[in-house]
Coordinates of N, CA, C and O and ligand atoms in Angstrom, one line a residue:
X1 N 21.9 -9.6 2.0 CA 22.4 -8.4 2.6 C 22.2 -8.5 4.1 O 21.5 -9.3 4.5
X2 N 22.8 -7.8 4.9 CA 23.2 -8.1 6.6 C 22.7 -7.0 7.2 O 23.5 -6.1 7.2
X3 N 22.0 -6.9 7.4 CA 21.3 -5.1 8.0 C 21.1 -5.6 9.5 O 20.6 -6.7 9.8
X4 N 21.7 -4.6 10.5 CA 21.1 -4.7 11.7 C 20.8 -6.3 12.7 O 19.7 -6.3 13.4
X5 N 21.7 -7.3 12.6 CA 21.6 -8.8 12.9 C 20.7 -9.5 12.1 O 20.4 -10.6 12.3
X6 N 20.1 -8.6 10.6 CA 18.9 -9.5 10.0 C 20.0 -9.8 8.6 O 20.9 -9.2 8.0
X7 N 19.5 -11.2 8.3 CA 20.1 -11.4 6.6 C 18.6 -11.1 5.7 O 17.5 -11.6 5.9
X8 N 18.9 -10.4 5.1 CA 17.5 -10.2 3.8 C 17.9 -10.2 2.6 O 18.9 -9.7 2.1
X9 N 17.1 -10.6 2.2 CA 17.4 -11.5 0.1 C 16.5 -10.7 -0.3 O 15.5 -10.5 0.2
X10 N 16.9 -10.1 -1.3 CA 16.2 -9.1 -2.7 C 15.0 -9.8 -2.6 O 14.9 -11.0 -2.4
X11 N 13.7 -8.9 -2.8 CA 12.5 -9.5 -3.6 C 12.4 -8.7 -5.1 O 12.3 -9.2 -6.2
X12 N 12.4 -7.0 -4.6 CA 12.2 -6.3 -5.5 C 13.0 -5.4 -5.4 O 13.1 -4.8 -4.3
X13 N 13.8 -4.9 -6.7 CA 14.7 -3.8 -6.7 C 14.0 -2.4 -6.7 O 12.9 -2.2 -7.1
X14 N 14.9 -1.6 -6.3 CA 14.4 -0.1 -6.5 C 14.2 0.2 -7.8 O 13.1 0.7 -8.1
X15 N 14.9 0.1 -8.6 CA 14.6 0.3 -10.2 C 13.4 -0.5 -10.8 O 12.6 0.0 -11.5
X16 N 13.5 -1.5 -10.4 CA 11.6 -2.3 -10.7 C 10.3 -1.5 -10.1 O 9.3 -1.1 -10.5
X17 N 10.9 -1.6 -8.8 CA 9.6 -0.5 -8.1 C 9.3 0.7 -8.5 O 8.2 1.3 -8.2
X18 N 10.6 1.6 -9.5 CA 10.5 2.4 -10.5 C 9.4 3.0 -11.3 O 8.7 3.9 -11.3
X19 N 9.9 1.4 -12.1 CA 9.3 1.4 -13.4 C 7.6 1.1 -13.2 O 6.7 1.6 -13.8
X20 N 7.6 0.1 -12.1 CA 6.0 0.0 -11.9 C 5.5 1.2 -11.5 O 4.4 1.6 -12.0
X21 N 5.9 1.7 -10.7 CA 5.5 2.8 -10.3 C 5.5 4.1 -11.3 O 4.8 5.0 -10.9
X22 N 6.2 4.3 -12.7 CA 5.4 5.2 -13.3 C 4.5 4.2 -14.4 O 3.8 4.7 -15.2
X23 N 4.6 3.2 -14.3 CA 3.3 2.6 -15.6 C 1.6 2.8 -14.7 O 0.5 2.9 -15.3
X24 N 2.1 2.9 -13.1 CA 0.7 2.8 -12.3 C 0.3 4.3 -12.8 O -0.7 4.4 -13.4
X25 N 1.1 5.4 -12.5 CA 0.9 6.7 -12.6 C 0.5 7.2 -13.5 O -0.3 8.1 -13.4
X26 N 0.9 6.7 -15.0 CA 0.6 6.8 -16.1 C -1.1 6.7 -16.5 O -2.0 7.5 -16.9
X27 N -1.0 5.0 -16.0 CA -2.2 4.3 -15.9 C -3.8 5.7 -15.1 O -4.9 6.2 -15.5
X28 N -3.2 5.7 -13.9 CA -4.2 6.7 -13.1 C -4.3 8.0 -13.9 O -5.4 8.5 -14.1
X29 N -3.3 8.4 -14.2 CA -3.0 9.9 -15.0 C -4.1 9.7 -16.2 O -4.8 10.7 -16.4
X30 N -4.2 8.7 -16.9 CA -5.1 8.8 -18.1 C -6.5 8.2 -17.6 O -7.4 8.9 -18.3
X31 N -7.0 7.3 -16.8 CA -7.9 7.1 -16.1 C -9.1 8.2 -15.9 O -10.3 8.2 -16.1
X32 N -7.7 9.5 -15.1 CA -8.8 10.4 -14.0 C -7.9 11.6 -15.0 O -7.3 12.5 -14.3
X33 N -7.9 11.7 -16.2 CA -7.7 12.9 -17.5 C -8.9 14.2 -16.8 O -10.1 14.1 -16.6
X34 N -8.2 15.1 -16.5 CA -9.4 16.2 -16.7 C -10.7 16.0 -15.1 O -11.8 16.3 -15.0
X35 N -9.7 15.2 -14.4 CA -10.5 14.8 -12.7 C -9.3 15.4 -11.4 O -8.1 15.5 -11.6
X36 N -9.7 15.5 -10.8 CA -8.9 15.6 -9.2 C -8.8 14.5 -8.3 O -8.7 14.7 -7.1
X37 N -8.7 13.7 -8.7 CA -9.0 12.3 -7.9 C -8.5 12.7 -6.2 O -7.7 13.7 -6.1
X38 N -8.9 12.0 -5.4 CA -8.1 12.2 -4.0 C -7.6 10.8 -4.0 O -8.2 10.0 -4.6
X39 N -6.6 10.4 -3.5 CA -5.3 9.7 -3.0 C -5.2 9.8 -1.5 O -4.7 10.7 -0.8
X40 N -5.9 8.5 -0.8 CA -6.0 7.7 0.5 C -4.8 7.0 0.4 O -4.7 6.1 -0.5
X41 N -3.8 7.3 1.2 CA -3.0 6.4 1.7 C -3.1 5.9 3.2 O -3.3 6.7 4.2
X42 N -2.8 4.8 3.2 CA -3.0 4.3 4.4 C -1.3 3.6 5.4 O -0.5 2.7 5.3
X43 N -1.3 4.8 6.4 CA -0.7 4.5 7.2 C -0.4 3.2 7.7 O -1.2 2.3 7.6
X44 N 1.0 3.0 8.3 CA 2.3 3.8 7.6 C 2.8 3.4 6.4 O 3.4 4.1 5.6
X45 N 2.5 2.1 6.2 CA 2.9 1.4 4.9 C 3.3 2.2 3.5 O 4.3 2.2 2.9
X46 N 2.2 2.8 3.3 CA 2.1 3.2 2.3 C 2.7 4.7 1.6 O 2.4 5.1 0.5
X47 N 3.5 5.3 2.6 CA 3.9 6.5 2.7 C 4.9 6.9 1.5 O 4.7 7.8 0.7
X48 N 5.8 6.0 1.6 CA 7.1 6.3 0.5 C 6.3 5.6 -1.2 O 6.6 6.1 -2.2
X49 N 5.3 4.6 -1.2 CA 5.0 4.3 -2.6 C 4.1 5.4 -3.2 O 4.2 5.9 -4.3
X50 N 3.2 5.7 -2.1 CA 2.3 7.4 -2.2 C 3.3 8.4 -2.8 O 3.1 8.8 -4.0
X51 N 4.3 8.8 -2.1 CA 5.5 9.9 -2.4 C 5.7 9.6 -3.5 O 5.5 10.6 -4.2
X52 N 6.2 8.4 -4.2 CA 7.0 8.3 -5.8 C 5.6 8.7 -6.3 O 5.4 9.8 -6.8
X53 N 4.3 7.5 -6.0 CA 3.6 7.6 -7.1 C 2.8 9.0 -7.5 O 2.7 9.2 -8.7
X54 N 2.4 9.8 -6.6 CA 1.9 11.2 -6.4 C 2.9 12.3 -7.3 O 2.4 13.4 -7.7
X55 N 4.4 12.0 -7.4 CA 5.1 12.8 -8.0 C 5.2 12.6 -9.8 O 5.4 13.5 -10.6
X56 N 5.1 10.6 -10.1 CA 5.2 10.3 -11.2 C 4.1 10.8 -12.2 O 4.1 10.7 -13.4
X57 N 2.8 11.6 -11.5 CA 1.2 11.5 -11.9 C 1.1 13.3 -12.7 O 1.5 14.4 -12.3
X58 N 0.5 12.7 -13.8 CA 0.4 14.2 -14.8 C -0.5 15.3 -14.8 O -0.5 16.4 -15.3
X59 N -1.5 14.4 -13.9 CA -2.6 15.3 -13.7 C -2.6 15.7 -11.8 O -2.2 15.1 -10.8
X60 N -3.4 16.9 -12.0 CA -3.3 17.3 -10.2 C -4.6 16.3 -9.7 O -5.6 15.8 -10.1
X61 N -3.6 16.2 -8.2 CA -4.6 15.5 -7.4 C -4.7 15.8 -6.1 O -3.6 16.4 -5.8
X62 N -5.6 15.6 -5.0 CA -5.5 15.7 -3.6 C -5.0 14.4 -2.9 O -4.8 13.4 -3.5
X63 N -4.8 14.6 -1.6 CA -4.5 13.5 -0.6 C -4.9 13.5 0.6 O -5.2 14.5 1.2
X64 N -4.8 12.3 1.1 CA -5.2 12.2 2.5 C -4.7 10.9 3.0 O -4.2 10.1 2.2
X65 N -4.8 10.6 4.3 CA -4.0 9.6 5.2 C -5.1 8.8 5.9 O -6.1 9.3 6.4
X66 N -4.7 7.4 5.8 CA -5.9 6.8 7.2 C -4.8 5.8 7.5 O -4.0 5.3 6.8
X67 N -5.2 5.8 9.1 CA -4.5 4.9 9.9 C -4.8 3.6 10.5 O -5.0 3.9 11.6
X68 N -4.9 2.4 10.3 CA -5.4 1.6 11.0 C -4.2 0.3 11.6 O -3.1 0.0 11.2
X69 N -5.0 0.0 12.4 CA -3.8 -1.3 13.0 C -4.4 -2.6 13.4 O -5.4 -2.9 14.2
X70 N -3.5 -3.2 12.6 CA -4.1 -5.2 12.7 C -2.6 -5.9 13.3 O -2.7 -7.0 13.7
X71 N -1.3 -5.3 13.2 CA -0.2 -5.9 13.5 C 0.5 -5.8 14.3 O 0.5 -4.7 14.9
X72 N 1.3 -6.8 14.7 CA 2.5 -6.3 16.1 C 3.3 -7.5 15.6 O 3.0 -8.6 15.3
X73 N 4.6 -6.8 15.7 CA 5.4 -7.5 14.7 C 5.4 -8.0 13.4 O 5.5 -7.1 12.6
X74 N 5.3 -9.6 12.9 CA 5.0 -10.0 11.6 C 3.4 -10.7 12.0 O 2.7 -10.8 11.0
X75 N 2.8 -10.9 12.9 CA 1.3 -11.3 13.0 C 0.2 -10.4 12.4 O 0.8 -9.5 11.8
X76 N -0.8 -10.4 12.4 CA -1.9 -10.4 12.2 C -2.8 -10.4 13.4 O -3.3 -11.6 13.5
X77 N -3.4 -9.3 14.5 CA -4.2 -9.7 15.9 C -5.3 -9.9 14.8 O -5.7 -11.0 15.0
X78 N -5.9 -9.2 13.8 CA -7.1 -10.3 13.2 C -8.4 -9.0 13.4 O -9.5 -9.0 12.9
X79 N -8.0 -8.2 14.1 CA -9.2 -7.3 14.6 C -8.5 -6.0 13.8 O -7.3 -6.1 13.9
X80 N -9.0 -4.8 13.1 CA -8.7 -4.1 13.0 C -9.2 -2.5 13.6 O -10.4 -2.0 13.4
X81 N -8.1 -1.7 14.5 CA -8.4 -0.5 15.1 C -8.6 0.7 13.7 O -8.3 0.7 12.5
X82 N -9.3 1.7 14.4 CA -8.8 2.9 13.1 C -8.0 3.8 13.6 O -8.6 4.9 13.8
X83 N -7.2 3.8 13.9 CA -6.3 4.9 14.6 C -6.2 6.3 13.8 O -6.1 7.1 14.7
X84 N -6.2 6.9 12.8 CA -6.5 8.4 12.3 C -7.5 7.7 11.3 O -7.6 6.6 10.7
X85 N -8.5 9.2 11.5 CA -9.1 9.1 9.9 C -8.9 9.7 9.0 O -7.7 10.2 9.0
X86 N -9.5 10.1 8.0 CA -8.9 11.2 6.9 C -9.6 12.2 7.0 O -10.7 12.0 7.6
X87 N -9.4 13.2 6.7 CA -10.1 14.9 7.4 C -11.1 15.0 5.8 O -12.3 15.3 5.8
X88 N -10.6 14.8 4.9 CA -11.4 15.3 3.6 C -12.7 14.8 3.4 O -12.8 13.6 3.6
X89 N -13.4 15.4 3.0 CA -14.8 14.8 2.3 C -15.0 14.3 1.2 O -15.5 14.9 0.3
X90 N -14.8 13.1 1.1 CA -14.8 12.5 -0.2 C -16.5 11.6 -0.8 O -16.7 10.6 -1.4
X91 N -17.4 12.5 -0.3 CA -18.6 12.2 -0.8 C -18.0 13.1 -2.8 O -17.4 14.1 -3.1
X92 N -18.6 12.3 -3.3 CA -18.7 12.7 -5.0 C -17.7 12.7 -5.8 O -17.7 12.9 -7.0
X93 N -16.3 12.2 -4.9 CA -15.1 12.4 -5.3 C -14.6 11.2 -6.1 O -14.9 10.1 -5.8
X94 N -13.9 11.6 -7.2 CA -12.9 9.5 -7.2 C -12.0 9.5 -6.3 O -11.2 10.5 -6.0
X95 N -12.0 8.6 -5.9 CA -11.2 8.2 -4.7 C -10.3 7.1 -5.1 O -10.7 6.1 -5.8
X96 N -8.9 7.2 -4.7 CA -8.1 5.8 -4.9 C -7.3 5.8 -3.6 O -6.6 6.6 -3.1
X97 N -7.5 4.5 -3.3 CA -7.2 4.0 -1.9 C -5.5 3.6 -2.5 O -5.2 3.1 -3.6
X98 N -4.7 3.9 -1.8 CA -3.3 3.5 -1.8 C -2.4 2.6 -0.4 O -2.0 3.0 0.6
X99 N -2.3 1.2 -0.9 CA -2.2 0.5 0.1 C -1.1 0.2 -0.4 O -0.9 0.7 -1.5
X100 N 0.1 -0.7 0.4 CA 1.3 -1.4 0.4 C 1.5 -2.6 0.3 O 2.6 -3.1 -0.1
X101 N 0.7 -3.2 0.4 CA 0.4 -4.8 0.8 C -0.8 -5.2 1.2 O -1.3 -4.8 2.3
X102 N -1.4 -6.3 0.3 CA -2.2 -7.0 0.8 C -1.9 -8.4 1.1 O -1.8 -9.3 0.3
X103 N -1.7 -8.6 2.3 CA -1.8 -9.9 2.9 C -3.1 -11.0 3.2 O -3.5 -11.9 2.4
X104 N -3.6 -10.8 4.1 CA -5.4 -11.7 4.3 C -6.3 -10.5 3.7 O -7.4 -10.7 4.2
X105 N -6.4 -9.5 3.0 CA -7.4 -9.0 2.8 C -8.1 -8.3 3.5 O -8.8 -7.5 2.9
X106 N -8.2 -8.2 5.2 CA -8.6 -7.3 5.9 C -8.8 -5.8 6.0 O -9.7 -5.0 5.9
X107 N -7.4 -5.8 6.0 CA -7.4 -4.2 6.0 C -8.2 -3.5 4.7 O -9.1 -2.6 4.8
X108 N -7.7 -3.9 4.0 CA -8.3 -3.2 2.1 C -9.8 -3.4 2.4 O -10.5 -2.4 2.2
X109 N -10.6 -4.9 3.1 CA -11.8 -4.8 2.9 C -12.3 -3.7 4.0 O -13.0 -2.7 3.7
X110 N -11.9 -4.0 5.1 CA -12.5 -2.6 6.4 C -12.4 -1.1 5.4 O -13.4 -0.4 5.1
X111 N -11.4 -1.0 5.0 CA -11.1 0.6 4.4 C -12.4 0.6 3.2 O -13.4 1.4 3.3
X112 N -12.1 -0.4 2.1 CA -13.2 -0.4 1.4 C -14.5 0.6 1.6 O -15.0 1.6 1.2
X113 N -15.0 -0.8 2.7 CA -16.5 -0.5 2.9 C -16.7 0.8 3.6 O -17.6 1.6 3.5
X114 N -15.5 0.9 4.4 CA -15.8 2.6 5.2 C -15.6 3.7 3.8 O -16.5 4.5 4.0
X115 N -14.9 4.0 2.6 CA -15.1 4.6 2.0 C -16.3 4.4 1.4 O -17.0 5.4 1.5
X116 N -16.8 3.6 0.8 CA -18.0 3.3 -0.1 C -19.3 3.9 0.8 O -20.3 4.2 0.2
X117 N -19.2 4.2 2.4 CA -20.0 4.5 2.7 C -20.1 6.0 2.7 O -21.2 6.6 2.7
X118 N -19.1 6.4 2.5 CA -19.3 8.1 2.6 C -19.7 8.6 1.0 O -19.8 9.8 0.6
X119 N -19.8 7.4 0.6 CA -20.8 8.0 -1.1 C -19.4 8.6 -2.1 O -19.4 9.8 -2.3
X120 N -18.5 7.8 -2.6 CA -17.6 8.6 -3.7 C -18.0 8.4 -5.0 O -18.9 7.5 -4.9
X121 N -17.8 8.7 -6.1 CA -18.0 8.9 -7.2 C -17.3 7.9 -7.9 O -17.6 7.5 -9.0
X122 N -16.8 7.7 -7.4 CA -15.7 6.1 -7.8 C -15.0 5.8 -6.9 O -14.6 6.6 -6.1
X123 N -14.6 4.3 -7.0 CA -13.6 4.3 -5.9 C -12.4 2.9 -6.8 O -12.8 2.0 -7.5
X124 N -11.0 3.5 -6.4 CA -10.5 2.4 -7.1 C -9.1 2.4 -6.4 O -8.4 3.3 -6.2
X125 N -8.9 1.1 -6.2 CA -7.9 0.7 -5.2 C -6.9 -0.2 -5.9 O -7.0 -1.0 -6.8
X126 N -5.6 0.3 -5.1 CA -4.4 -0.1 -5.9 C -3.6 -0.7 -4.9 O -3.8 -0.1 -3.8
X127 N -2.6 -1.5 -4.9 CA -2.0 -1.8 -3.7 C -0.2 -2.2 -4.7 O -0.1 -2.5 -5.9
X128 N 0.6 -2.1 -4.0 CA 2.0 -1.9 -4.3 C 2.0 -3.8 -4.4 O 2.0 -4.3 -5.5
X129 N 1.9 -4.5 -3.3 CA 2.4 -5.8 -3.2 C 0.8 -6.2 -3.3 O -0.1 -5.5 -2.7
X130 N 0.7 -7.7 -4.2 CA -0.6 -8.9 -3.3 C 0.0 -9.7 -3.0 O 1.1 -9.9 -3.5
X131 N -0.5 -10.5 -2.0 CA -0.1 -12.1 -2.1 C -1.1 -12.7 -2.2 O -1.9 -13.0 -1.3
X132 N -1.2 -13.3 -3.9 CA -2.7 -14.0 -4.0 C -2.7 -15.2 -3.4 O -3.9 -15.7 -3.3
X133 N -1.9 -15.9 -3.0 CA -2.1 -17.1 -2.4 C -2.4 -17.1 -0.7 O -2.7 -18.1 0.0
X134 N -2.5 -15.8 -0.1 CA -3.0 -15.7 0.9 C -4.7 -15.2 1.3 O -5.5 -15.7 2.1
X135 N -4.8 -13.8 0.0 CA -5.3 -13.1 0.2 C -6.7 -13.8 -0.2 O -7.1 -14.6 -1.0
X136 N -7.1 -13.1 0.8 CA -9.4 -13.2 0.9 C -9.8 -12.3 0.5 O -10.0 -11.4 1.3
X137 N -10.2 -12.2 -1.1 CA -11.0 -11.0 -1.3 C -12.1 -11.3 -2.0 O -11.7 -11.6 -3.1
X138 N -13.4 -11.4 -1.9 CA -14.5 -11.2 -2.5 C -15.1 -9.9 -3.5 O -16.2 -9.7 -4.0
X139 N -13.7 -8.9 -3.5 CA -13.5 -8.0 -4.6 C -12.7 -7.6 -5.7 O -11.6 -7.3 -5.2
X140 N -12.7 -7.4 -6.7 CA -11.3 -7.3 -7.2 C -10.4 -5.9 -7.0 O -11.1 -4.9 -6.9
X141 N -9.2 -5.9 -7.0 CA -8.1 -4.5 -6.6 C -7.5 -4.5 -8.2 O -6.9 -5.2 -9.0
X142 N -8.1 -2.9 -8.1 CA -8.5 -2.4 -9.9 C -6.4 -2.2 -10.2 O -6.1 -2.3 -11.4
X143 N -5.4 -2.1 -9.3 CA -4.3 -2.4 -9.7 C -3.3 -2.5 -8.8 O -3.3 -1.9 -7.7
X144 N -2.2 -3.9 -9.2 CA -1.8 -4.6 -8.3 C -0.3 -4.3 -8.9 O -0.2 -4.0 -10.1
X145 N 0.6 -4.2 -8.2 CA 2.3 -3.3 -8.6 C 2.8 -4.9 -9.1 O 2.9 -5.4 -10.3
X146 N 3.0 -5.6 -7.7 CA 3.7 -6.8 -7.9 C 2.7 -8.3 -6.8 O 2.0 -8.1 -5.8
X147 N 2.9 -9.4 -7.4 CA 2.0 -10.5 -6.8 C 3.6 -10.9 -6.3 O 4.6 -10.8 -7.1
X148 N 3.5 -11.4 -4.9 CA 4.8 -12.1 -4.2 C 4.3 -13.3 -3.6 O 3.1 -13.5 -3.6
X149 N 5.0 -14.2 -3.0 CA 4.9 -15.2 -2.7 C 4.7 -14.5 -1.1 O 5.1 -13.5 -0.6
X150 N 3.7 -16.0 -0.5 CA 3.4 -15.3 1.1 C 4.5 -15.3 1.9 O 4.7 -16.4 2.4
X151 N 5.1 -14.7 2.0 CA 6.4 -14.6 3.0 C 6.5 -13.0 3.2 O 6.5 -12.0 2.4
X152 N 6.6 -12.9 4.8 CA 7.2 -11.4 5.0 C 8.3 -10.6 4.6 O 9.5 -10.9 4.7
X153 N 7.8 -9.5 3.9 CA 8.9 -8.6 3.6 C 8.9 -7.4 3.9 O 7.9 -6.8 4.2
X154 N 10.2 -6.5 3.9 CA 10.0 -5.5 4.7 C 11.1 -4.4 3.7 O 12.0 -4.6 2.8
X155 N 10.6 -3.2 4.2 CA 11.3 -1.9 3.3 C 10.6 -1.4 2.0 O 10.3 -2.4 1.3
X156 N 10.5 -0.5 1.5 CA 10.2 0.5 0.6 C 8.5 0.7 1.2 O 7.4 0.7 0.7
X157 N 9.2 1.1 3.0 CA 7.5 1.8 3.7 C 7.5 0.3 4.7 O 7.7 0.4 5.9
X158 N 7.4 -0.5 4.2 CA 7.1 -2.1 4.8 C 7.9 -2.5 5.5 O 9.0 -2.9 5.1
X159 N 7.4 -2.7 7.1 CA 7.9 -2.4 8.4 C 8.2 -3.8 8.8 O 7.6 -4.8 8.3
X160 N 9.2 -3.9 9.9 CA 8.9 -5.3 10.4 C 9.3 -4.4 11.8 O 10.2 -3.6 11.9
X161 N 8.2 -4.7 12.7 CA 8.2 -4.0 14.0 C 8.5 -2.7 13.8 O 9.3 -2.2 14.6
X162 N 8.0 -1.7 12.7 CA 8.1 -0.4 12.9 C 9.8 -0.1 12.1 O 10.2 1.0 11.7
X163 N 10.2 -0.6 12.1 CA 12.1 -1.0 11.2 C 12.1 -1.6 10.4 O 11.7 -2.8 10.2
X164 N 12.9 -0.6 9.4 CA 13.6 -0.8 8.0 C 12.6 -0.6 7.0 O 12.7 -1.0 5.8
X165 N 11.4 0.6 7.6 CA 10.9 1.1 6.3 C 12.1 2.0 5.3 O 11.8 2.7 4.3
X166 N 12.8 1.9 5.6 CA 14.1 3.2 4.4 C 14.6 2.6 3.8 O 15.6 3.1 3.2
X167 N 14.3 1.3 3.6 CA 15.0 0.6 2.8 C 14.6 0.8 1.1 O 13.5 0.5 0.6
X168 N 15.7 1.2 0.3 CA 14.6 1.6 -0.6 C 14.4 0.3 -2.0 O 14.0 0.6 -3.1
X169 N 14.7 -0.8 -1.5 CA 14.1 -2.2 -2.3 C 13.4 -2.7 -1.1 O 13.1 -2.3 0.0
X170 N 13.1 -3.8 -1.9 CA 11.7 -4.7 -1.3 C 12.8 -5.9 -0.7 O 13.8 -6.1 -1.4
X171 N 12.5 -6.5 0.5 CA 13.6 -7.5 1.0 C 12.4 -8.8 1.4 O 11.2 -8.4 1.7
X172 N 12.7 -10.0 1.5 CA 12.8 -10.9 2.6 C 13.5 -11.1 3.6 O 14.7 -11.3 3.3
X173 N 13.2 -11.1 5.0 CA 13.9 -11.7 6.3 C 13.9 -12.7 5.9 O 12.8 -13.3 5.7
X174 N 15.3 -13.7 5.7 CA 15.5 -14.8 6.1 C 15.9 -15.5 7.0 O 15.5 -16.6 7.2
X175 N 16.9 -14.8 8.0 CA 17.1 -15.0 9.2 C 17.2 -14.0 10.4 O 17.2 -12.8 10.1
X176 N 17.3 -14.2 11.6 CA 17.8 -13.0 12.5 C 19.3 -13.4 13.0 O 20.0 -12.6 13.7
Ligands
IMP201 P1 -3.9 -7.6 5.8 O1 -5.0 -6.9 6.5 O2 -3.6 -9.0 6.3 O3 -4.2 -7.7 4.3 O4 -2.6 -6.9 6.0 C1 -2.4 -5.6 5.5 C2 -1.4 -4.8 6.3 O5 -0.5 -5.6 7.1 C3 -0.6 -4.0 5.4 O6 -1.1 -2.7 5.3 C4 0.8 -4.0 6.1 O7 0.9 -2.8 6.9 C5 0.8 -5.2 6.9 N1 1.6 -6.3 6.3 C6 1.0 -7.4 5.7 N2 2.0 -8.2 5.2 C7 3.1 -7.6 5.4 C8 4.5 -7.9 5.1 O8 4.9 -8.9 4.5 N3 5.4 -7.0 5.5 C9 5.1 -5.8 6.2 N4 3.9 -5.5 6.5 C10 2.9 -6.4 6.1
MG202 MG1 2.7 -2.5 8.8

């Protein structure tokens, strides 16, 4: 497909991101039966898989947003800022971190350990994409949408320079 001088090749269709996306919901819905879990999404990435998955979910839940930044363009600066935090108190709470992608592991571990510190009641983290052949984790991510091959991709939230999160499949850049 030809978007904007970029060519990008299917990774994942909107109807697969679908379907994973109510087996996750399903999955959490019976998990946290008769709980309020709060729902951490983490800016910006994770905005539009938050939106489906929060609507696909049977039981009520709260939310909240954290912001952090490790990227400029397709890199990695390697250091992670926290640009917002989340306003809620999630001491005693279950908490489920909602990420978009895990690439090197960074981000997910920084967020981690900053929730684990504020004392929750559980914590269990889900991410839309892994790439296990990249990723550094010394923990495991209680659920994973899809495993992709290490290559940048962009749309459904997943930015390349801030553009073509509206995309609503999952793409590779193959060329500019
Ligand atoms: P990590 O800290 O290297 O695991 O990277 C995690 C963050 O980098 C994600 O929250 C994304 O915002 C961004 N990121 C990593 N890989 C990609 C990609 O392939 N496309 C778009 N954003 C990505
Ligand atoms: Mg990003």
């Amino acid at each position: 497909m030809h978007f904007h001088g970029y060519e990008l090749s299917l990774v994942i269709s909107n109807e697969e991101i679908q379907k994973r996306v109510a087996e996750i919901a399903k999955n959490l819905s019976e998990k946290f039966k008769d709980e309020v879990p709060i729902l951490i999404g983490i800016l910006n990435g994770s905005f539009i898989f938050m939106s489906d998955l929060i609507r696909a979910l049977k039981i009520d839940c709260e939310m909240d947003f954290i912001k952090l930044s490790s990227y400029t363009g397709d890199q990695s600066i390697g250091t992670i800022r926290l640009l917002k935090d989340i306003s809620a108190d999630i001491t005693g709470r279950h908490v489920v971190i909602v990420e978009d992608i895990i690439d090197s592991g960074l981000t997910i571990k920084f967020i981690k350990d900053r929730m684990k510190e504020a004392g929750p009641e559980s914590l269990t983290i889900i991410t839309l994409l892994l790439k296990p052949d990249v990723a550094n984790l010394d923990f495991p991510i209680d659920i994973v949408g899809f495993e992709i091959a290490p290559e940048f991709v962009v749309g459904y939230g997943l930015d390349y320079d801030q553009k073509m999160r509206h995309l609503s499949a999952i793409y590779r850049i193959e060329k500019e």
